[in-house]
Tab-separated table of C-alpha atoms in Angstrom:
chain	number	residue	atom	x	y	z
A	1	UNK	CA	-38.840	126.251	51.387
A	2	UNK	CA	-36.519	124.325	49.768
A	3	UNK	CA	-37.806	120.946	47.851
A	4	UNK	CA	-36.083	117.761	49.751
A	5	UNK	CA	-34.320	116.674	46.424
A	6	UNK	CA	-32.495	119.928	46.504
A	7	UNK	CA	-30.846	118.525	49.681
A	8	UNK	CA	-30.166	115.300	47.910
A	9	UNK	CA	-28.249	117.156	45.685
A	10	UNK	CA	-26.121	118.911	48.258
A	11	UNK	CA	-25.213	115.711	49.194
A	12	UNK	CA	-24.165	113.841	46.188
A	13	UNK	CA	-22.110	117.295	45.185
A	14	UNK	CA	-20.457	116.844	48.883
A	15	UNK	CA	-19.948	113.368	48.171
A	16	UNK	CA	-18.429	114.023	44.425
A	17	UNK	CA	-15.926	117.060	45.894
A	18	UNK	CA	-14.937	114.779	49.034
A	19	UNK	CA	-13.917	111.638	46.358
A	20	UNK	CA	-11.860	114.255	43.867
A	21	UNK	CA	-10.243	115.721	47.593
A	22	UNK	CA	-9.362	112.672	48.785
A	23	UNK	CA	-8.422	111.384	45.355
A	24	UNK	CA	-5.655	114.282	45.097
A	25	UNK	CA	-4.483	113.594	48.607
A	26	UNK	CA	-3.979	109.883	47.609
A	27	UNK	CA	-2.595	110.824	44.706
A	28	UNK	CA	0.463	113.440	46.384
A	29	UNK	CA	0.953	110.769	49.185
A	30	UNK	CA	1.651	107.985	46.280
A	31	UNK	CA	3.780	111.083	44.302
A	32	UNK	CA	5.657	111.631	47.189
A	33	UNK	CA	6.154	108.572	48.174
A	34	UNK	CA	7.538	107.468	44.485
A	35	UNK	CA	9.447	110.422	44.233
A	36	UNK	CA	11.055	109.601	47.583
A	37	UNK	CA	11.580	105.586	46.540
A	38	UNK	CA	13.549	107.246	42.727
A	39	UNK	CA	15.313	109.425	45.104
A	40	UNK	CA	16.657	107.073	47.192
A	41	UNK	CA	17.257	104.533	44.151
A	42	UNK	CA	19.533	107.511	42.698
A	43	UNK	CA	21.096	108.163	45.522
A	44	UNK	CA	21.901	104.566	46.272
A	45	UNK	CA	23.210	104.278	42.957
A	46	UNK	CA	24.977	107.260	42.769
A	47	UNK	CA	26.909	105.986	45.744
A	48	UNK	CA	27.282	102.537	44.591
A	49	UNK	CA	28.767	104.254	41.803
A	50	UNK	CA	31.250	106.411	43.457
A	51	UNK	CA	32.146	103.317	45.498
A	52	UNK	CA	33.110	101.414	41.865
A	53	UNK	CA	35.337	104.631	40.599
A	54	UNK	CA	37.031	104.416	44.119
A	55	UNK	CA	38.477	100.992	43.280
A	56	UNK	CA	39.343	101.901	40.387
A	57	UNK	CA	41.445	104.635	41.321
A	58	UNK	CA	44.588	104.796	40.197
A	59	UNK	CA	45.989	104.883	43.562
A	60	UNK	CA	46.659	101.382	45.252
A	61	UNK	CA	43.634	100.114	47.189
A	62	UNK	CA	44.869	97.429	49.477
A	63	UNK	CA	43.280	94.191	49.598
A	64	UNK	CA	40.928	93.731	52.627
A	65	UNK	CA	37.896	91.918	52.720
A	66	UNK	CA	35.190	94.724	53.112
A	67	UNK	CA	35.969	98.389	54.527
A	68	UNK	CA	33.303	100.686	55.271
A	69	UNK	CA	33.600	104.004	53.504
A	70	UNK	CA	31.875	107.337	54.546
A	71	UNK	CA	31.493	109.541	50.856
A	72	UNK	CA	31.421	113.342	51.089
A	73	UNK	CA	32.241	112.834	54.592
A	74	UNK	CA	28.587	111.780	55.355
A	75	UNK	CA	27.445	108.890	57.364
A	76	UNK	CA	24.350	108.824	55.375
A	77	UNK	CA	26.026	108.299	52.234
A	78	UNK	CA	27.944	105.202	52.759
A	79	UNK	CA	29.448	101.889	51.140
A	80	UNK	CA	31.010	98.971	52.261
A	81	UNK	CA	33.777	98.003	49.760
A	82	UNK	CA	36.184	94.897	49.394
A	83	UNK	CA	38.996	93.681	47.317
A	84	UNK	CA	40.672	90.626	46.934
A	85	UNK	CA	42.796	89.213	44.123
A	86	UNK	CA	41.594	87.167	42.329
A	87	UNK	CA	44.794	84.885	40.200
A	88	UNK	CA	46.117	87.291	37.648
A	89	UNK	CA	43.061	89.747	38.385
A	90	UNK	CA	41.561	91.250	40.661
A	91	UNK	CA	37.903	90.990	42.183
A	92	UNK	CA	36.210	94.005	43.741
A	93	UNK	CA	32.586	93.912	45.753
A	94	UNK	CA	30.697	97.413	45.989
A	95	UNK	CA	27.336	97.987	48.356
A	96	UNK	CA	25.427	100.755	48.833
A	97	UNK	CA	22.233	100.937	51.407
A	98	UNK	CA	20.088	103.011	52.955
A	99	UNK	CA	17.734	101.755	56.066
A	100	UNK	CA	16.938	98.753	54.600
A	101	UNK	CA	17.438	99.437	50.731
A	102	UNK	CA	20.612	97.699	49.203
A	103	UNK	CA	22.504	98.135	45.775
A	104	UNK	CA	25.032	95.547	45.502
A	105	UNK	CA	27.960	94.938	42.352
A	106	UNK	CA	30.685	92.294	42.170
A	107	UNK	CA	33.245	92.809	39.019
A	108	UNK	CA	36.545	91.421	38.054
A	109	UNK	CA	39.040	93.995	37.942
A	110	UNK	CA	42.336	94.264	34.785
A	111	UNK	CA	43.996	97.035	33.332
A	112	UNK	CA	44.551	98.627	29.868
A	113	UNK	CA	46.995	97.630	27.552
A	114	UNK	CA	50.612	99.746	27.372
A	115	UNK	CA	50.137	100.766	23.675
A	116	UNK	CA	53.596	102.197	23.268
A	117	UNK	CA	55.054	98.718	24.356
A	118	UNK	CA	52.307	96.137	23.047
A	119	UNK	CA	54.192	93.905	20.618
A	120	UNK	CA	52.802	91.109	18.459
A	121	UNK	CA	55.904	88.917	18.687
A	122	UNK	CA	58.940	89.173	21.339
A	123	UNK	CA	61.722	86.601	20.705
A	124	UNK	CA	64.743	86.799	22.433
A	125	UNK	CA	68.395	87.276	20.726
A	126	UNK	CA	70.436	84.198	21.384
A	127	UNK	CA	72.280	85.373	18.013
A	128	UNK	CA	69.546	83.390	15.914
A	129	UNK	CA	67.419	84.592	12.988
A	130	UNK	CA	63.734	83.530	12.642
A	131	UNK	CA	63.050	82.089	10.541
A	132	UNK	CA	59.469	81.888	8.667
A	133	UNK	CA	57.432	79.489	5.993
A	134	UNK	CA	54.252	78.696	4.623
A	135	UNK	CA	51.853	81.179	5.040
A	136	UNK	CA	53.177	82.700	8.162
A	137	UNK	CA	51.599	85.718	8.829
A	138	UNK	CA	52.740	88.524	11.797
A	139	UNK	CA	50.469	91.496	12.050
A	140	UNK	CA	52.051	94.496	14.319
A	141	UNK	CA	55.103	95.415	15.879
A	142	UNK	CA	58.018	93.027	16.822
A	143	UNK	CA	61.147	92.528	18.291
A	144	UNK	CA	63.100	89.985	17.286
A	145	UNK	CA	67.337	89.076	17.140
A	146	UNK	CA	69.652	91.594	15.678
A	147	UNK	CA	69.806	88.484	13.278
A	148	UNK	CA	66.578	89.416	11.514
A	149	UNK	CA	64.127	87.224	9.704
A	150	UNK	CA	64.083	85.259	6.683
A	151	UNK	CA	62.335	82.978	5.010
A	152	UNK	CA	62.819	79.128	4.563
A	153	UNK	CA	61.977	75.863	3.137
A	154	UNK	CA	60.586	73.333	5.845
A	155	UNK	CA	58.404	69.944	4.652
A	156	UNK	CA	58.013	70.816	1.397
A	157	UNK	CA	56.393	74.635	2.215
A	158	UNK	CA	58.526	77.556	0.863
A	159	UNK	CA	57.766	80.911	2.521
A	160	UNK	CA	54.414	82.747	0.475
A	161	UNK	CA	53.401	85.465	3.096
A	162	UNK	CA	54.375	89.105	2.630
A	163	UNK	CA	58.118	89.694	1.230
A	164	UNK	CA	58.274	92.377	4.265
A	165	UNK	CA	57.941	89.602	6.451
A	166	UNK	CA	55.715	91.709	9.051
A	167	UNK	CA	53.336	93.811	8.713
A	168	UNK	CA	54.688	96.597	11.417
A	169	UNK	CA	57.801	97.926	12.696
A	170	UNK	CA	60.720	95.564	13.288
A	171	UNK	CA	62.934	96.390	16.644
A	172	UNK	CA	65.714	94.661	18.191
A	173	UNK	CA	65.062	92.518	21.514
A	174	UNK	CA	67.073	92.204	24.352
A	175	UNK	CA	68.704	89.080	25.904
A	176	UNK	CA	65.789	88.333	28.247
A	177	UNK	CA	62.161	88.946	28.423
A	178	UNK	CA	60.545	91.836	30.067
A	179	UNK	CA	60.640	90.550	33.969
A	180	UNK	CA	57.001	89.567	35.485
A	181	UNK	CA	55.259	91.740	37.813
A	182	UNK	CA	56.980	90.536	41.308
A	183	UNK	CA	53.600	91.725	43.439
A	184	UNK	CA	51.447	89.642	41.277
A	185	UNK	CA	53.709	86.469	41.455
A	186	UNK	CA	54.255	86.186	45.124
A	187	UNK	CA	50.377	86.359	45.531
A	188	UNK	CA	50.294	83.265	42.832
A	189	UNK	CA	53.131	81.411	44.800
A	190	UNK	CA	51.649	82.223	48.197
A	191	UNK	CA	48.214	80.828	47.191
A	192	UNK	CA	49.528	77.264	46.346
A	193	UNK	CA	50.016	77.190	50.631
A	194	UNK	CA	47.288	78.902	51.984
A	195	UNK	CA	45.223	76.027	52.634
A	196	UNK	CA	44.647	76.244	56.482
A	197	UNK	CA	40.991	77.227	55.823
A	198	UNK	CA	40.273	74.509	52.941
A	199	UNK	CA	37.236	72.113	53.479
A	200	UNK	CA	36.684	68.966	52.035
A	201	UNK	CA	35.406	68.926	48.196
A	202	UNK	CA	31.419	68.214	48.031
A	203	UNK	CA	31.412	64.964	45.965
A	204	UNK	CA	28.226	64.481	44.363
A	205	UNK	CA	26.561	67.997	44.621
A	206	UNK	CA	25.828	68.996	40.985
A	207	UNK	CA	26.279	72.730	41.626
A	208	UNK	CA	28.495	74.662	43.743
A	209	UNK	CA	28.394	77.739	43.779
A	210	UNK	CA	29.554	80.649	46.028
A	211	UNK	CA	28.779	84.705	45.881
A	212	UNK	CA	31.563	87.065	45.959
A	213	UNK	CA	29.881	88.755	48.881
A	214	UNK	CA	31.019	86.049	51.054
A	215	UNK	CA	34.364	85.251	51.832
A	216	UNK	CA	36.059	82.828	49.966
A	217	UNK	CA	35.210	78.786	49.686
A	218	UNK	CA	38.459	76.975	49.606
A	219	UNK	CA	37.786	73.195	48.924
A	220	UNK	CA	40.245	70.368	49.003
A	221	UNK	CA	40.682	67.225	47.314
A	222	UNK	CA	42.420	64.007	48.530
A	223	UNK	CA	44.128	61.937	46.026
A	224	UNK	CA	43.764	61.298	42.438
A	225	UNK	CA	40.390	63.463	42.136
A	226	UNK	CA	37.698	63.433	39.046
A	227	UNK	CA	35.598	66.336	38.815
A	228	UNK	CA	32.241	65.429	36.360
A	229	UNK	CA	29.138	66.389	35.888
A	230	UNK	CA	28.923	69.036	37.926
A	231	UNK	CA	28.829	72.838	37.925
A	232	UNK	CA	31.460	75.028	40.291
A	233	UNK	CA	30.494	78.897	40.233
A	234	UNK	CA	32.648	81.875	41.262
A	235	UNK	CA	34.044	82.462	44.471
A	236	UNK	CA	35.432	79.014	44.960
A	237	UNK	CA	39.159	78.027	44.991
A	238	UNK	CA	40.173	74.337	44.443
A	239	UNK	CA	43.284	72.832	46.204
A	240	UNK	CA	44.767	69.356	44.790
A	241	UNK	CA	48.258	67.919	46.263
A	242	UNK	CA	48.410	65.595	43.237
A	243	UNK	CA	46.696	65.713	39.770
A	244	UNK	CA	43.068	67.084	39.346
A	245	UNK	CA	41.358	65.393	36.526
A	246	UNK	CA	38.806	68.049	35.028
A	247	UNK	CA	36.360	65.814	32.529
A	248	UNK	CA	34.374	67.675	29.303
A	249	UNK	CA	30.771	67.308	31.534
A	250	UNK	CA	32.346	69.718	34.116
A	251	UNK	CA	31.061	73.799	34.224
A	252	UNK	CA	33.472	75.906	35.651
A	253	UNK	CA	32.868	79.696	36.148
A	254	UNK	CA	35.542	82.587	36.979
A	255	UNK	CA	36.703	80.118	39.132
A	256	UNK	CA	40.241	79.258	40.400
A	257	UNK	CA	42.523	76.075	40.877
A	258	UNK	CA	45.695	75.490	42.437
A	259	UNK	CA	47.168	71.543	42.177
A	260	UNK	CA	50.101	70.172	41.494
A	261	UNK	CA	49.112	69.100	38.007
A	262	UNK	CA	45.885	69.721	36.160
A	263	UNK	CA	44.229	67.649	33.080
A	264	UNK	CA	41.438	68.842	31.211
A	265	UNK	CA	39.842	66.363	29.258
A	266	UNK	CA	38.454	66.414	25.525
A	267	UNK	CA	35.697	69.024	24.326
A	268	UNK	CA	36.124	70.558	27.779
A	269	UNK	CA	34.236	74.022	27.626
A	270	UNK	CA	34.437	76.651	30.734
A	271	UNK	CA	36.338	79.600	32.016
A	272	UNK	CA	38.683	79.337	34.978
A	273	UNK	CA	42.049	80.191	36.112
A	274	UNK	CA	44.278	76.984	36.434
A	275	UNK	CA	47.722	77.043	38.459
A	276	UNK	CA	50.116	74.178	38.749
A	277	UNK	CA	53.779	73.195	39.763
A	278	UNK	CA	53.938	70.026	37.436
A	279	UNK	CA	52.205	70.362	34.614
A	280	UNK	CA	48.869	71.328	33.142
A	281	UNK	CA	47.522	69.288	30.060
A	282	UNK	CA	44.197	70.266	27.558
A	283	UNK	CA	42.528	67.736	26.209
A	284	UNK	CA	41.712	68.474	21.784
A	285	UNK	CA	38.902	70.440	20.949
A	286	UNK	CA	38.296	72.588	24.361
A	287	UNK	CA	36.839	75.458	24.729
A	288	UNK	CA	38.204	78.284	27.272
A	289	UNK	CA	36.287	81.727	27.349
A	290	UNK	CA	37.689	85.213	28.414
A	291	UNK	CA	39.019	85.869	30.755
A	292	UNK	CA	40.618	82.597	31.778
A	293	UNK	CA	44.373	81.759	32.143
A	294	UNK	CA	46.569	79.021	32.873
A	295	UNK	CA	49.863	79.384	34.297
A	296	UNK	CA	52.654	76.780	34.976
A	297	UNK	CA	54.641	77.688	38.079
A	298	UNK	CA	57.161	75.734	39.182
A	299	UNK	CA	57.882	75.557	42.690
A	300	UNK	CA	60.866	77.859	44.018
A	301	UNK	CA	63.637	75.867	44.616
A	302	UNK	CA	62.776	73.076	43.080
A	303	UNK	CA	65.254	69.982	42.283
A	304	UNK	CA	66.272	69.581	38.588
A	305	UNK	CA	64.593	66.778	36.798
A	306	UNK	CA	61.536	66.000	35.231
A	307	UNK	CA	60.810	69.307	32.957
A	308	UNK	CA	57.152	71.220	33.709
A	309	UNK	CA	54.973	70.478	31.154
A	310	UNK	CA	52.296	72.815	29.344
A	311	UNK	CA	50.384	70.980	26.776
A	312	UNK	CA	47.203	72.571	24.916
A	313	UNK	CA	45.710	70.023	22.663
A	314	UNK	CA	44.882	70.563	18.931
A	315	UNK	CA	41.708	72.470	18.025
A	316	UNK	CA	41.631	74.117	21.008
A	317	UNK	CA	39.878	78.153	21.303
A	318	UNK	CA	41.940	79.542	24.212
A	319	UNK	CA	40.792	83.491	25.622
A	320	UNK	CA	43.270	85.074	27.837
A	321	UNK	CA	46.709	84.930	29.218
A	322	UNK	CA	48.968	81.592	28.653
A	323	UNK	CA	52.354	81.731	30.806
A	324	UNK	CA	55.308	79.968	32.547
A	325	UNK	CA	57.630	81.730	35.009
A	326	UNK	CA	60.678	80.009	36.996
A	327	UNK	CA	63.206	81.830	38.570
A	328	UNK	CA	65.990	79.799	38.369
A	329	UNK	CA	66.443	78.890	34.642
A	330	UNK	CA	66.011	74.759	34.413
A	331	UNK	CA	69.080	72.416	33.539
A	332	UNK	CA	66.124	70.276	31.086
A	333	UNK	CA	64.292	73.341	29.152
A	334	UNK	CA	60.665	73.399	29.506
A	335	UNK	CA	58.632	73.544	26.510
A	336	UNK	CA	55.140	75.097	25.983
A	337	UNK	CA	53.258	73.215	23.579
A	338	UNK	CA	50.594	74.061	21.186
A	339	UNK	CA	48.448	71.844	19.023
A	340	UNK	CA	47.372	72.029	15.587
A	341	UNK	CA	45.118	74.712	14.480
A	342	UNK	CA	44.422	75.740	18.117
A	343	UNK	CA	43.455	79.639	18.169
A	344	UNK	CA	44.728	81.718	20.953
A	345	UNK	CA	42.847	85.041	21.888
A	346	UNK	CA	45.031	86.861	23.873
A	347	UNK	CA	48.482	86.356	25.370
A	348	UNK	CA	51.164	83.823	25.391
A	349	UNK	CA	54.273	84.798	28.355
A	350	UNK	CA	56.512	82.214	28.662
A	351	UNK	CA	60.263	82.300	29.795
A	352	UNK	CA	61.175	79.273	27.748
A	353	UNK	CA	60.470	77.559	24.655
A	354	UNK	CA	57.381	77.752	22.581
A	355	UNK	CA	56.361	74.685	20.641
A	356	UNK	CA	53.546	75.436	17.724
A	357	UNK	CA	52.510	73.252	15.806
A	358	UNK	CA	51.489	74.000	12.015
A	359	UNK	CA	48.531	76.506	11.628
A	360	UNK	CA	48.277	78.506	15.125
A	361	UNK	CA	46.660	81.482	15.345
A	362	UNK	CA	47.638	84.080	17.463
A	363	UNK	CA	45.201	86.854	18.051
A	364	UNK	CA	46.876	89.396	20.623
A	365	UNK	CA	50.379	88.725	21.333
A	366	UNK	CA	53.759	85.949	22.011
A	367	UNK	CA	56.515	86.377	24.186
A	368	UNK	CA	59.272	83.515	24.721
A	369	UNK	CA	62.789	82.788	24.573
A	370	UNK	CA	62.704	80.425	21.650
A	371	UNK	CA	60.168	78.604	19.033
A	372	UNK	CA	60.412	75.430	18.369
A	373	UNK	CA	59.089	73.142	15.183
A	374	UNK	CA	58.504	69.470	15.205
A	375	UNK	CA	58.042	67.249	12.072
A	376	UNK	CA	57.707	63.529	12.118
A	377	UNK	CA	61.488	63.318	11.146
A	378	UNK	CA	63.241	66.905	12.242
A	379	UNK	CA	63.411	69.428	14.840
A	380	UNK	CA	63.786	73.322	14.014
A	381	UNK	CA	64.561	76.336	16.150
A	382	UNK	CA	62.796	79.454	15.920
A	383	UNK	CA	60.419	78.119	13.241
A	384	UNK	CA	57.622	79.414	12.694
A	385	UNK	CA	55.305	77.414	9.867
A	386	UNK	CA	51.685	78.520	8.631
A	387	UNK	CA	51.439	80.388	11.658
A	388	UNK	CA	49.269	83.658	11.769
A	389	UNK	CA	49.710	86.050	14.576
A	390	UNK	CA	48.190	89.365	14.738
A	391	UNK	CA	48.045	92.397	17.242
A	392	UNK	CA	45.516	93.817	15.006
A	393	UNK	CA	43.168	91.025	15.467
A	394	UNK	CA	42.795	91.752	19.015
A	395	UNK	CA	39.806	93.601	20.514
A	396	UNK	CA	40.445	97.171	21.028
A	397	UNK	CA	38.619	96.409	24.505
A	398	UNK	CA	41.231	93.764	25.603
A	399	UNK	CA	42.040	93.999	29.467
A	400	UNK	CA	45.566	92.585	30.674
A	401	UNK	CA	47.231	91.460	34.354
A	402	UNK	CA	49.767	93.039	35.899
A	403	UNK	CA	51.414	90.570	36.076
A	404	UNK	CA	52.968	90.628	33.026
A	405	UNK	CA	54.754	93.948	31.669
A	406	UNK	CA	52.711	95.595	29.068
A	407	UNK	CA	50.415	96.825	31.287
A	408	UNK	CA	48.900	100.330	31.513
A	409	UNK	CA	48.176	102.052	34.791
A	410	UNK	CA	44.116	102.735	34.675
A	411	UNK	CA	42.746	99.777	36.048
A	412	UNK	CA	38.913	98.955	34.356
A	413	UNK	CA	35.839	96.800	34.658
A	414	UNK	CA	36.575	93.358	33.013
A	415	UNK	CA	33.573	91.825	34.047
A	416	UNK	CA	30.093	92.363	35.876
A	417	UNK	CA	29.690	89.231	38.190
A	418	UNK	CA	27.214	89.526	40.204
A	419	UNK	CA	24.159	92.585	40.771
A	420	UNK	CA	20.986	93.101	42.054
């Protein structure tokens, strides 16, 4: 007969092999149920991925708010994907789900840089030379008048750059600037009107703020309007009928603004894209980070009078595109100023006159009709004095608009907005 503990053993052995058993099924029920969670993860992201290369196409998507899109022909591999433009750029929305699982990306879309075409310096020929001093420095290909360059003697500074003048290859420029991209601008002139949906401006939230996932805030202002001390966030669109006054305690992020004039004041820091009819003023010592871009478009048709104004004041770090477009060319020239030592990263399109003050720098690329250089006692045409500008200097990852003509056809990321 068999001594009781022996049975006690039995047991505790039973016990031990039933624990490992139902350790290993817990164990392939957890593996499984991992490996199905990384599976679906991948596949979300895989799709979510093949959503973001399908915007990015080169063939035209058209703008629509959200589409639904069935990959590989597969409802179970879906996306829902939107575009809208977004000022000189574009904005595009990817998701990607499965049951209840959701991969989500927002990004600003630009495109590359026309190599074969990307000039440091385009001046017009009206039969003028340029005419250079100080330590003026030009870095990359140019096109200037058949006139040439030379060097001169302007308040008290004789020329002491490079005797070669540039630093590239030297072509000759035509009798107008290479035309704007028409698609691009009727979306800019349409915007100024499309206010039907607008809703009053929030005064005294500190933060508004609106995803790209939902469709767009349009806000309004009445009157003379201040915006301080306050932070406005993504997809938001400002309308003002009459001047918006931006102060320096005001945040404003990949936002955009349509008014009839615009003034930024001092030590303002943000990044935005500003439109106006009238006139657009910056305030000394502001900060704007990439991408922004302000653009002065005058409305078609308009009566001749009071010029547009652009003014950027001195000390001022600009990153992006700078540019003026009329149609009709203006009885009273408009001039695009820039302040002392104010750097530019970027590009500067203007169909009209450039004013620079003494030592701008230039980092990407300037395209106008004419220059013009103020002293306290003199004015000079097509002037340029300590002024740097360099195509080199530019970051070989630099994204551009369409709407201006060096522009390559692959269309990239610019910017990751929003993911989860």
């Amino acid at each position: 007969m068999l001594k009781a503990s022996s049975l006690y053993i039995v047991i505790i052995i039973s016990f031990i092999i039933a624990l490992i058993c139902s350790s290993l099924i817990a164990a392939a029920y957890f593996y499984r149920l991992n490996y199905q969670k990384k599976f679906r993860s991948d596949k979300l992201q895989n799709n979510l991925e093949s959503g973001i290369n399908l915007l990015l196409s080169e063939s035209e998507t058209p703008y629509r708010e959200t589409e639904k899109v069935n990959l590989f022909n597969n409802d179970a591999d879906s996306v829902i994907t939107g575009k809208l433009p977004w000022g000189v750029f574009d904005i595009g929305t990817v998701r990607a789900f499965i049951q209840q699982d959701t991969l989500q990306k927002s990004f600003m879309i630009a495109k590359n840089i026309d190599s074969a075409n990307w000039m440091a310096l385009y001046l017009i020929d009206e039969d003028r030379p340029l005419s250079v001093s100080g330590q003026t420095l030009i870095r990359g290909n140019v096109r200037i008048p058949k006139a040439g360059i030379r060097a001169a003697y302007v308040d008290g500074k004789a020329y002491k750059g490079d005797p070669k003048f540039v630093d590239g290859h030297i072509y000759n420029s035509e009798r107008e600037i290479p035309a704007f991209g028409k698609q691009r601008l009727e979306q800019l002139n349409n915007a100024f009107s499309d206010t039907s949906r607008s809703s009053p401006f929030p005064i005294g939230d500190s933060l508004v703020k609106n995803s790209f996932f939902k469709p767009t805030l349009l806000l309004k202002t009445d009157g003379k309007s201040v915006i301080k001390n306050m932070e406005i966030k993504d997809n938001i669109v400002l309308y003002a009928d009459t001047t918006l006054y931006i102060d320096s305690t005001a945040r404003l992020d990949h936002i955009m603004i349509f008014a009839r004039s615009v003034v930024f004041g001092q030590g303002f820091k943000g990044n935005c894209q500003v439109f106006a009819r009238d006139s657009v003023v910056v305030g000394k010592g502001s900060v704007f980070t990439y991408p922004s871009c302000i653009g002065l478009l005058p409305e078609p048709g308009r009566k001749t009078g009071i010029s547009p104004k652009l003014s950027i004041g001195e000390a001022t770090r600009f990153e992006g595109i700078v540019f003026y477009y009329e149609k009709e060319k203006p009885t009273i020239p408009t001039i695009i100023s820039f302040g002392k030592k104010d750097k530019i990263t970027g590009q500067i399109y203007v169909q009209g006159t450039v004013s620079l003050k003494d030592s701008v720098e230039i980092s990407g690329s300037i395209t106008c009709q004419k220059f013009l250089y103020q002293s306290n006692s003199s004015s000079y045409e097509n002037f340029l004095i300590n002024t740097r500008i360099s195509a080199k200097a530019l970051s070989p990852y630099y994204l551009t608009s369409d709407l201006l003509p060096v522009t390559g056809r692959k269309k990239k990321i610019l910017l990751w907005l929003e993911r989860n």
